[in-house]
Short mmCIF file of C-alpha atoms in Angstrom, two decimals:
data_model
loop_
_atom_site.label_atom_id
_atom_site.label_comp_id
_atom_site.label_asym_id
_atom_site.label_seq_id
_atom_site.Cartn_x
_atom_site.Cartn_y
_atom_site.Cartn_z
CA UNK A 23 23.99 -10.58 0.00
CA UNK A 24 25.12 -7.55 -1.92
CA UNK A 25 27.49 -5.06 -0.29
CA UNK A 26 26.61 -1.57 0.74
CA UNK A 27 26.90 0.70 -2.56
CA UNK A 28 30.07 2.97 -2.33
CA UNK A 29 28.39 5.82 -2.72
CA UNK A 30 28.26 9.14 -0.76
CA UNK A 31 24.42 10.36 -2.18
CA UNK A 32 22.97 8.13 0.81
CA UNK A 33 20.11 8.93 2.79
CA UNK A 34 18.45 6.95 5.58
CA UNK A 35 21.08 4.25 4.00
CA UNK A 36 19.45 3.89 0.71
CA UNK A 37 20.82 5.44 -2.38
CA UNK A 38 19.19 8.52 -3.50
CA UNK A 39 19.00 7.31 -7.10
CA UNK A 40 16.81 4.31 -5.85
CA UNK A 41 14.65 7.05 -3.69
CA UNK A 42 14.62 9.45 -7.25
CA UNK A 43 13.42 6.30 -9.17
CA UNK A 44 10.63 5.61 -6.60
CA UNK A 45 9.27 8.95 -6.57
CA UNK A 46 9.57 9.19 -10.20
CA UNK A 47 7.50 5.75 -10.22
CA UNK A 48 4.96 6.75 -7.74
CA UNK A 49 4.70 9.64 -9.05
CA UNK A 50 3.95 8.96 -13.46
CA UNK A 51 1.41 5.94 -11.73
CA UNK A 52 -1.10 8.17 -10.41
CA UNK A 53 -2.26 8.30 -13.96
CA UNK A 54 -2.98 4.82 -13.15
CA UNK A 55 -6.48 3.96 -11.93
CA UNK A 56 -6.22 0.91 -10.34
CA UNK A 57 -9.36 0.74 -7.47
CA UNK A 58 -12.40 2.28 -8.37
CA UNK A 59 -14.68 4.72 -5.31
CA UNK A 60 -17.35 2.61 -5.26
CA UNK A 61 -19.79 4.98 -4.85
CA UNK A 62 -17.93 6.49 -8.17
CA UNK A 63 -15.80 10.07 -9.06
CA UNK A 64 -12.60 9.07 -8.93
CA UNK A 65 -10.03 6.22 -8.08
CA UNK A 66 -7.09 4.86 -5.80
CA UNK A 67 -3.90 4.70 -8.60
CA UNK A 68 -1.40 2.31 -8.87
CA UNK A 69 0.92 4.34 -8.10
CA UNK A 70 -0.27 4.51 -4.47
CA UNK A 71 -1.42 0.99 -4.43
CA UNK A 72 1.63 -0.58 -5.83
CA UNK A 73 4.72 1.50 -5.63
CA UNK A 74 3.94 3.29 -2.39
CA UNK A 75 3.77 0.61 -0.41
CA UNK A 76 6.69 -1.29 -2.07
CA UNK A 77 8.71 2.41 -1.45
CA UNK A 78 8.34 2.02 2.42
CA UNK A 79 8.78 -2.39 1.97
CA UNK A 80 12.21 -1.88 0.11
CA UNK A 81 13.60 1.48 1.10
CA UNK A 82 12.16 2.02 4.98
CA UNK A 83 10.24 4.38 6.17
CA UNK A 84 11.77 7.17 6.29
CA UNK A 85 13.52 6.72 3.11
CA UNK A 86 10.11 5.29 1.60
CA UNK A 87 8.31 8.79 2.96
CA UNK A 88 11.17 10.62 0.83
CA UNK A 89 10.33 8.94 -2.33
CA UNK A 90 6.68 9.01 -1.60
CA UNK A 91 6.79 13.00 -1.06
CA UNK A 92 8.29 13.32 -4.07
CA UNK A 93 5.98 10.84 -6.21
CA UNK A 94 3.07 12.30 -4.28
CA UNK A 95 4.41 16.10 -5.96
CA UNK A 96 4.91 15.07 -9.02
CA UNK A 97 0.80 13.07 -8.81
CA UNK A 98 -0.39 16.30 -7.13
CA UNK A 99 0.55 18.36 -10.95
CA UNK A 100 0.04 15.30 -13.28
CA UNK A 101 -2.95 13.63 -11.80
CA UNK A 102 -4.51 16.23 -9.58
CA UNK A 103 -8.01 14.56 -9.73
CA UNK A 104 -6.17 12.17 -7.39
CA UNK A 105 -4.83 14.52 -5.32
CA UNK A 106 -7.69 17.22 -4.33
CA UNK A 107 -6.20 18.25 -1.21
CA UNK A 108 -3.05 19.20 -3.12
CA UNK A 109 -0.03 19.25 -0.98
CA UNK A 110 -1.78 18.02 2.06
CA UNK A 111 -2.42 14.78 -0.22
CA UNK A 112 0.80 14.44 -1.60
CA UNK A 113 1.44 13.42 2.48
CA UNK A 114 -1.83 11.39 3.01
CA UNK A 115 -1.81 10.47 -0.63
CA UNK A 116 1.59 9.61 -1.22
CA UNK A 117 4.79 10.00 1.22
CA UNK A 118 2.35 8.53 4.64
CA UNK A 119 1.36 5.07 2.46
CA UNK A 120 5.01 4.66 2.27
CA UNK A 121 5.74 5.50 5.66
CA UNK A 122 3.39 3.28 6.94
CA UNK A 123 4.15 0.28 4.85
CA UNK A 124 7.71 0.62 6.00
CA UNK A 125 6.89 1.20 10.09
CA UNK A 126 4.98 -1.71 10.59
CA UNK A 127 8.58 -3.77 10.86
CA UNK A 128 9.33 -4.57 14.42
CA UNK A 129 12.69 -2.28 14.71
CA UNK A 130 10.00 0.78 14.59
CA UNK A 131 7.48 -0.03 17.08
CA UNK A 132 8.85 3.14 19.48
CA UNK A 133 7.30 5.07 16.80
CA UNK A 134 4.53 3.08 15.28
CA UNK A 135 2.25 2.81 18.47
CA UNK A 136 1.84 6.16 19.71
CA UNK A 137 1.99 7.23 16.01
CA UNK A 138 -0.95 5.13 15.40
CA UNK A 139 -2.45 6.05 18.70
CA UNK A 140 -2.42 9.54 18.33
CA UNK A 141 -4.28 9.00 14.70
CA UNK A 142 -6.82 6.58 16.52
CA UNK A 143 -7.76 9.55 19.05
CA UNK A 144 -7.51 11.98 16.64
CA UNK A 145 -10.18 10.51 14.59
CA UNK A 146 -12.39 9.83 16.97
CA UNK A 147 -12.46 13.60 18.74
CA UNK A 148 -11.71 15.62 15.97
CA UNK A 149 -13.32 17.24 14.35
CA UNK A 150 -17.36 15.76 14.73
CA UNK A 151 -16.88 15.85 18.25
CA UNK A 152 -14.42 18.57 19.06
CA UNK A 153 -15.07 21.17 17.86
CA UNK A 154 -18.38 19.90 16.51
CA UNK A 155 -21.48 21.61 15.71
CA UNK A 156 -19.09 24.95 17.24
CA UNK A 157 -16.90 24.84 14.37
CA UNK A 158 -19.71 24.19 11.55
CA UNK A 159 -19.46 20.25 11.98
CA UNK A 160 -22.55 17.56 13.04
CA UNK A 161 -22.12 16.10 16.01
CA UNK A 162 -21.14 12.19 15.25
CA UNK A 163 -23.70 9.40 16.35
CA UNK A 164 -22.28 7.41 18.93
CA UNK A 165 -21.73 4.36 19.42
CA UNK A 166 -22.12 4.12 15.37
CA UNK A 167 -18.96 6.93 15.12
CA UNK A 168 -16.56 4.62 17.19
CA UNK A 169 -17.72 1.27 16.08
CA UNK A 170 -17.17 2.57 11.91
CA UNK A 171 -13.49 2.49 12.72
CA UNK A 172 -13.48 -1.39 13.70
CA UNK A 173 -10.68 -2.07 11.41
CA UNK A 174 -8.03 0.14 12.80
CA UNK A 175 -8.62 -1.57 16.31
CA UNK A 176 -8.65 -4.93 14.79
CA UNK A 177 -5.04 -4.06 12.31
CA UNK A 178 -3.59 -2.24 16.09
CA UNK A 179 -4.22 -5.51 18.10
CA UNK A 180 -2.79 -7.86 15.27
CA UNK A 181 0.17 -5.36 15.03
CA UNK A 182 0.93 -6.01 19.13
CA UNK A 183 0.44 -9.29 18.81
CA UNK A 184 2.56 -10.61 15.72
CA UNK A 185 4.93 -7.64 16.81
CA UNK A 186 7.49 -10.11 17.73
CA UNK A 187 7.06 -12.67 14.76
CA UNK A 188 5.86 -11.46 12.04
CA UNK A 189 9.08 -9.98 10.91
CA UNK A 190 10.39 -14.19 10.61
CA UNK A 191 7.19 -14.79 8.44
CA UNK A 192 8.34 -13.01 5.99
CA UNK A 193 12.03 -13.34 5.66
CA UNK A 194 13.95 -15.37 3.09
CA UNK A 195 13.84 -18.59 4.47
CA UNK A 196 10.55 -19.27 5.32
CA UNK A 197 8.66 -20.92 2.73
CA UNK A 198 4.98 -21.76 2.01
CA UNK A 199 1.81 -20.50 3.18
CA UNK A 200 3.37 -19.14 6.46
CA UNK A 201 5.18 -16.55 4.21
CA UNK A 202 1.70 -15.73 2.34
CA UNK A 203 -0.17 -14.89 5.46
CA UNK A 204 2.87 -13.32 7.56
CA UNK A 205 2.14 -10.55 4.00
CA UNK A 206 -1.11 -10.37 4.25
CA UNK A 207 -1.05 -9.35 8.05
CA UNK A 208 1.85 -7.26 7.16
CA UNK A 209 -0.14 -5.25 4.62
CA UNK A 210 -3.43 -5.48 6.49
CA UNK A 211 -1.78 -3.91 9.62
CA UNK A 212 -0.24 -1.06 7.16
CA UNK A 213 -3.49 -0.59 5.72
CA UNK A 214 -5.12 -0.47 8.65
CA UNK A 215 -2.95 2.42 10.22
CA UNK A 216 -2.52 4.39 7.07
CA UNK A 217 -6.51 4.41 6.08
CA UNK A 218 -6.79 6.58 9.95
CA UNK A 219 -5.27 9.71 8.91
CA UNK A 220 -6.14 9.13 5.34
CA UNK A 221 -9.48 9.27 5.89
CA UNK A 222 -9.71 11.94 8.78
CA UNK A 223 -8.10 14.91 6.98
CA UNK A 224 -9.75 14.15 3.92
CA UNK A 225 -13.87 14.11 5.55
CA UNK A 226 -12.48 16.62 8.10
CA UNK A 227 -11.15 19.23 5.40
CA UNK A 228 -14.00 18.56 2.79
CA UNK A 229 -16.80 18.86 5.70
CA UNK A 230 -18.63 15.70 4.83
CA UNK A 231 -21.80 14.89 6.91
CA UNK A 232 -20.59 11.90 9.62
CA UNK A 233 -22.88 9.44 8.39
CA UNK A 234 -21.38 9.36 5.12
CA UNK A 235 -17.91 8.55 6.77
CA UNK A 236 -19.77 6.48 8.94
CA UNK A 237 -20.81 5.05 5.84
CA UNK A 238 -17.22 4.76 4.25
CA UNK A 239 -15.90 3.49 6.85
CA UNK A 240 -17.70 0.49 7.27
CA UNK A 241 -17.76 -0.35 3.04
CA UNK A 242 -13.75 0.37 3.86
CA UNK A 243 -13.33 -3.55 4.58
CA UNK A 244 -14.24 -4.81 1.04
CA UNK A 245 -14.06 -1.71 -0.78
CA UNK A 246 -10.32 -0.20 -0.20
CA UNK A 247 -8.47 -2.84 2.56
CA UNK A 248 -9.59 -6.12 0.47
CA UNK A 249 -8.40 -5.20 -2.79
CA UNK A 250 -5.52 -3.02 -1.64
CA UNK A 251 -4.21 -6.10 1.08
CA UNK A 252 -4.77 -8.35 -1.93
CA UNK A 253 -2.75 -6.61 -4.54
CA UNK A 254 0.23 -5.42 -1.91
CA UNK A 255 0.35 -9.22 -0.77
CA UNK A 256 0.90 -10.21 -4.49
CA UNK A 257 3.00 -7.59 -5.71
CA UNK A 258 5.33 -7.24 -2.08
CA UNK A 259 5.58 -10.89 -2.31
CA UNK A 260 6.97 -10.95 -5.84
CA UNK A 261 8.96 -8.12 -5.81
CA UNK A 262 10.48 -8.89 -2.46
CA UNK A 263 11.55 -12.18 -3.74
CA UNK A 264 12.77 -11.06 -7.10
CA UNK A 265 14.76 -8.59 -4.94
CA UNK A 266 15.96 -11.37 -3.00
CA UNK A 267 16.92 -13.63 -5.66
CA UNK A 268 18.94 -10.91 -8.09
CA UNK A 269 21.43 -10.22 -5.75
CA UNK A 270 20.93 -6.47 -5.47
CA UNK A 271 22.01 -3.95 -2.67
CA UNK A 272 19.14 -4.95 0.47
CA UNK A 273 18.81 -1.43 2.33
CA UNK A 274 19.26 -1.62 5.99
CA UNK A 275 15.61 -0.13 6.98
CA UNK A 276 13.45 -2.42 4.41
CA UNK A 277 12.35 -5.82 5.11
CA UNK A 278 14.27 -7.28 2.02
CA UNK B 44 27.84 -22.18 -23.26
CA UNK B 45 27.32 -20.61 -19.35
CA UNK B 46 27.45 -17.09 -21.09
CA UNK B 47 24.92 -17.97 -23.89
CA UNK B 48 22.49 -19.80 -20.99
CA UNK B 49 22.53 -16.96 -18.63
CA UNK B 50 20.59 -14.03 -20.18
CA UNK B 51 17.59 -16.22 -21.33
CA UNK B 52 17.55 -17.20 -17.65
CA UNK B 53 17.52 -13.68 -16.22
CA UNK B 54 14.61 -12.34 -18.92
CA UNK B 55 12.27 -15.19 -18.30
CA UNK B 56 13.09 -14.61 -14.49
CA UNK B 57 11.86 -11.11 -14.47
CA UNK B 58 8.83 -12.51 -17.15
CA UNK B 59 7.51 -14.72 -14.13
CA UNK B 60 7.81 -12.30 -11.34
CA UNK B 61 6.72 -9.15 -13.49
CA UNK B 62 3.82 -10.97 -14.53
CA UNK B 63 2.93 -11.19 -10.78
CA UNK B 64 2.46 -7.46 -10.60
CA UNK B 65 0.77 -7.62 -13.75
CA UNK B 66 -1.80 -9.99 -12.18
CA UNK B 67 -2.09 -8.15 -8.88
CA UNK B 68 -3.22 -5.19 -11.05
CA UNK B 69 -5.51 -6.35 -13.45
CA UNK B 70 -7.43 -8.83 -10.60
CA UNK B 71 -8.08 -5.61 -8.38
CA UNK B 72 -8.24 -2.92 -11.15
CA UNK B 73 -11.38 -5.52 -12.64
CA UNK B 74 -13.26 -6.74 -9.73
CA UNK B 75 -13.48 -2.93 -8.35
CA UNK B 76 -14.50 -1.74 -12.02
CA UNK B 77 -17.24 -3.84 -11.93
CA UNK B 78 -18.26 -3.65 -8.40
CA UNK B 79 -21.35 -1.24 -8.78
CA UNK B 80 -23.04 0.65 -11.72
CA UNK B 81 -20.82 4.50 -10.46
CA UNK B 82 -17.21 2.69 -10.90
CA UNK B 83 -17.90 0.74 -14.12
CA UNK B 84 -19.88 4.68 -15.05
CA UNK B 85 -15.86 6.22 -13.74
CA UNK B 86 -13.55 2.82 -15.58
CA UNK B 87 -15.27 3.11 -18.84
CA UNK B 88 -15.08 0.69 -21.48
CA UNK B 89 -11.09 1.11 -21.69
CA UNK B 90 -10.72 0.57 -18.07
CA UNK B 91 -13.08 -2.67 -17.59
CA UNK B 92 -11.61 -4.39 -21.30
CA UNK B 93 -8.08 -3.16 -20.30
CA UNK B 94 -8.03 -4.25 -16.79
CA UNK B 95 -9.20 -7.57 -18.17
CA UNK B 96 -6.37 -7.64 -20.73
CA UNK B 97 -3.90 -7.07 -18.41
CA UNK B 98 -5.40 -9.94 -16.11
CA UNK B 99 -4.73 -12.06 -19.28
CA UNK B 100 -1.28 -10.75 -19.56
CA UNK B 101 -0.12 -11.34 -16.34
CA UNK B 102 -1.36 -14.72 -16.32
CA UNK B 103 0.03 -15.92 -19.57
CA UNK B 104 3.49 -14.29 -18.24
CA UNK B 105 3.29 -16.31 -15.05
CA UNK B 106 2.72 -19.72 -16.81
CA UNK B 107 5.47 -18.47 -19.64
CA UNK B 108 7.72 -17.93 -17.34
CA UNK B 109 7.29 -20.40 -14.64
CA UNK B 110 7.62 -22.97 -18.10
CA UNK B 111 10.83 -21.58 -19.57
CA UNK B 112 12.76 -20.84 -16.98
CA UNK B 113 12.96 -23.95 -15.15
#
């Protein structure tokens, strides 16, 4: 293993020249369409489905949400047709996939669950229910509202349950098909949590009618966590092994 | 001879696992292009034949690779 760079421009224990190129690489992908809406007008980029979630993977979270922020403002000016929210999506967008890519390892689980928690609650209250039809939203259709959001419940229990092993899945030395599936519950769980506030701000803020997010959210399985869990399965794994096998600097808060 | 050997290994290295990512893209970049009639109407003709190409890429990089630098 590689020592620790002597350097002094080190936040969160990763260089800030590795955080700079991250941001700069999130950031020039948004241009990138790489899923398709499929009910058409727009697109997820690569940049968010490749090098977001390889920011918080490598660098950590908090180091991944640095270089995600900063990829996310440079998106929100060069590709704004993927950021409509503006600076608000340059967080959901951006700097949060990276954030929750790198919480789901075990060391930030303090965090993670009432993090996730609080998102859960969030979007189940607010805002179709409180405020509601007081402040100019439908009221949701329950049970339909709650059940929509099956995947979140499904990624949270998986998350408690391979809390304690699903970090030695994915390390170095195991090999086969034990290392394939320890990354796709990795990146289903991150998914999972990130898709909550994702989602939520974006419906919320844009006022869409709650059966069209009922809607979304239950075309979310094949539509955005399939092909995002598939791709961030392929690339983490590759990359992470690369990584692995050249030798380079391994920063403390990634799962490298 | 170890000095001549060792950057051949290192680009064919990076050819395997780069073609990985390569892959990864063009596989989801495709199959959501042509998922319904509104994203093939938002990929266009640039984004279904390019996704496709770089599908193609990735793959031949993966076998290239995988062959040369063992």
């Amino acid at each position: 293993m590689a020592s620790v760079p002597k350097r002094k421009a080190i936040i969160f224990g990763v260089p800030i020249a590795w955080i700079a190129a991250f941001g700069a690489l999130i950031g020039v992908f948004t241009v990138v369409p790489m899923i398709f809406y499929i009910f058409g007008g727009g697109f997820i980029s690569a940049g968010m489905v490749i090098f977001a979630p390889l920011a918080g993977i490598i660098l950590g979270p908090w180091a991944g949400y640095v270089a995600g922020l900063i990829g996310g403002l440079i998106g929100m000016f060069i590709s704004p047709a993927s950021f409509p929210l503006g600076f608000i999506d340059a967080n959901l967008s951006g700097a949060f996939i990276s954030l929750y890519w790198g919480l789901v390892k075990k060391d930030y689980w303090k965090f993670m669950i009432p993090w996730w928690v609080l998102w859960i609650i969030i979007a189940l209250i607010w805002p179709y229910h409180i405020p509601g039809p007081a402040g100019g939203y439908k009221e949701a259709p329950e049970p339909l509202w709650t059940i929509s959001w099956s995947w979140t419940y499904i990624g949270f229990v998986l998350y408690i349950i391979t809390l304690k092993f699903l970090i030695n899945w994915i390390k170095e030395e195991t090999k086969g098909i034990k290392k394939v599936i320890g990354w796709i519950i990795y990146n289903f769980i991150a998914n999972t949590a990130w898709m909550v506030p994702w989602k939520i701000v974006y419906f919320a803020l844009l006022k869409y009618p709650p059966e069209t997010v009922i809607a979304d959210n239950f075309i979310s399985w094949w539509a955005y966590t399939l092909p995002m869990v598939v791709a961030t399965t392929i690339i983490a794994f590759a990359t992470v092994e690369a990584l692995r096998k050249s030798g380079l600097y391994r920063p403390p808060g990634g799962v490298v | 001879m170890m000095g001549e050997e060792q950057p051949k290994k290192n680009v064919y290295f990076w050819i395997f696992w780069i073609g990985f990512i390569l892959l990864a893209y063009g596989l989801v970049s495709f199959s959501t292009a042509v998922a319904s009639p509104e994203a093939f109407k938002t990929a266009g003709e640039i984004g279904v034949y390019g996704s496709i190409s770089v599908l193609l890429l990735g793959m031949i990089m993966i076998i290239l690779g995988y062959i040369k630098k063992k």
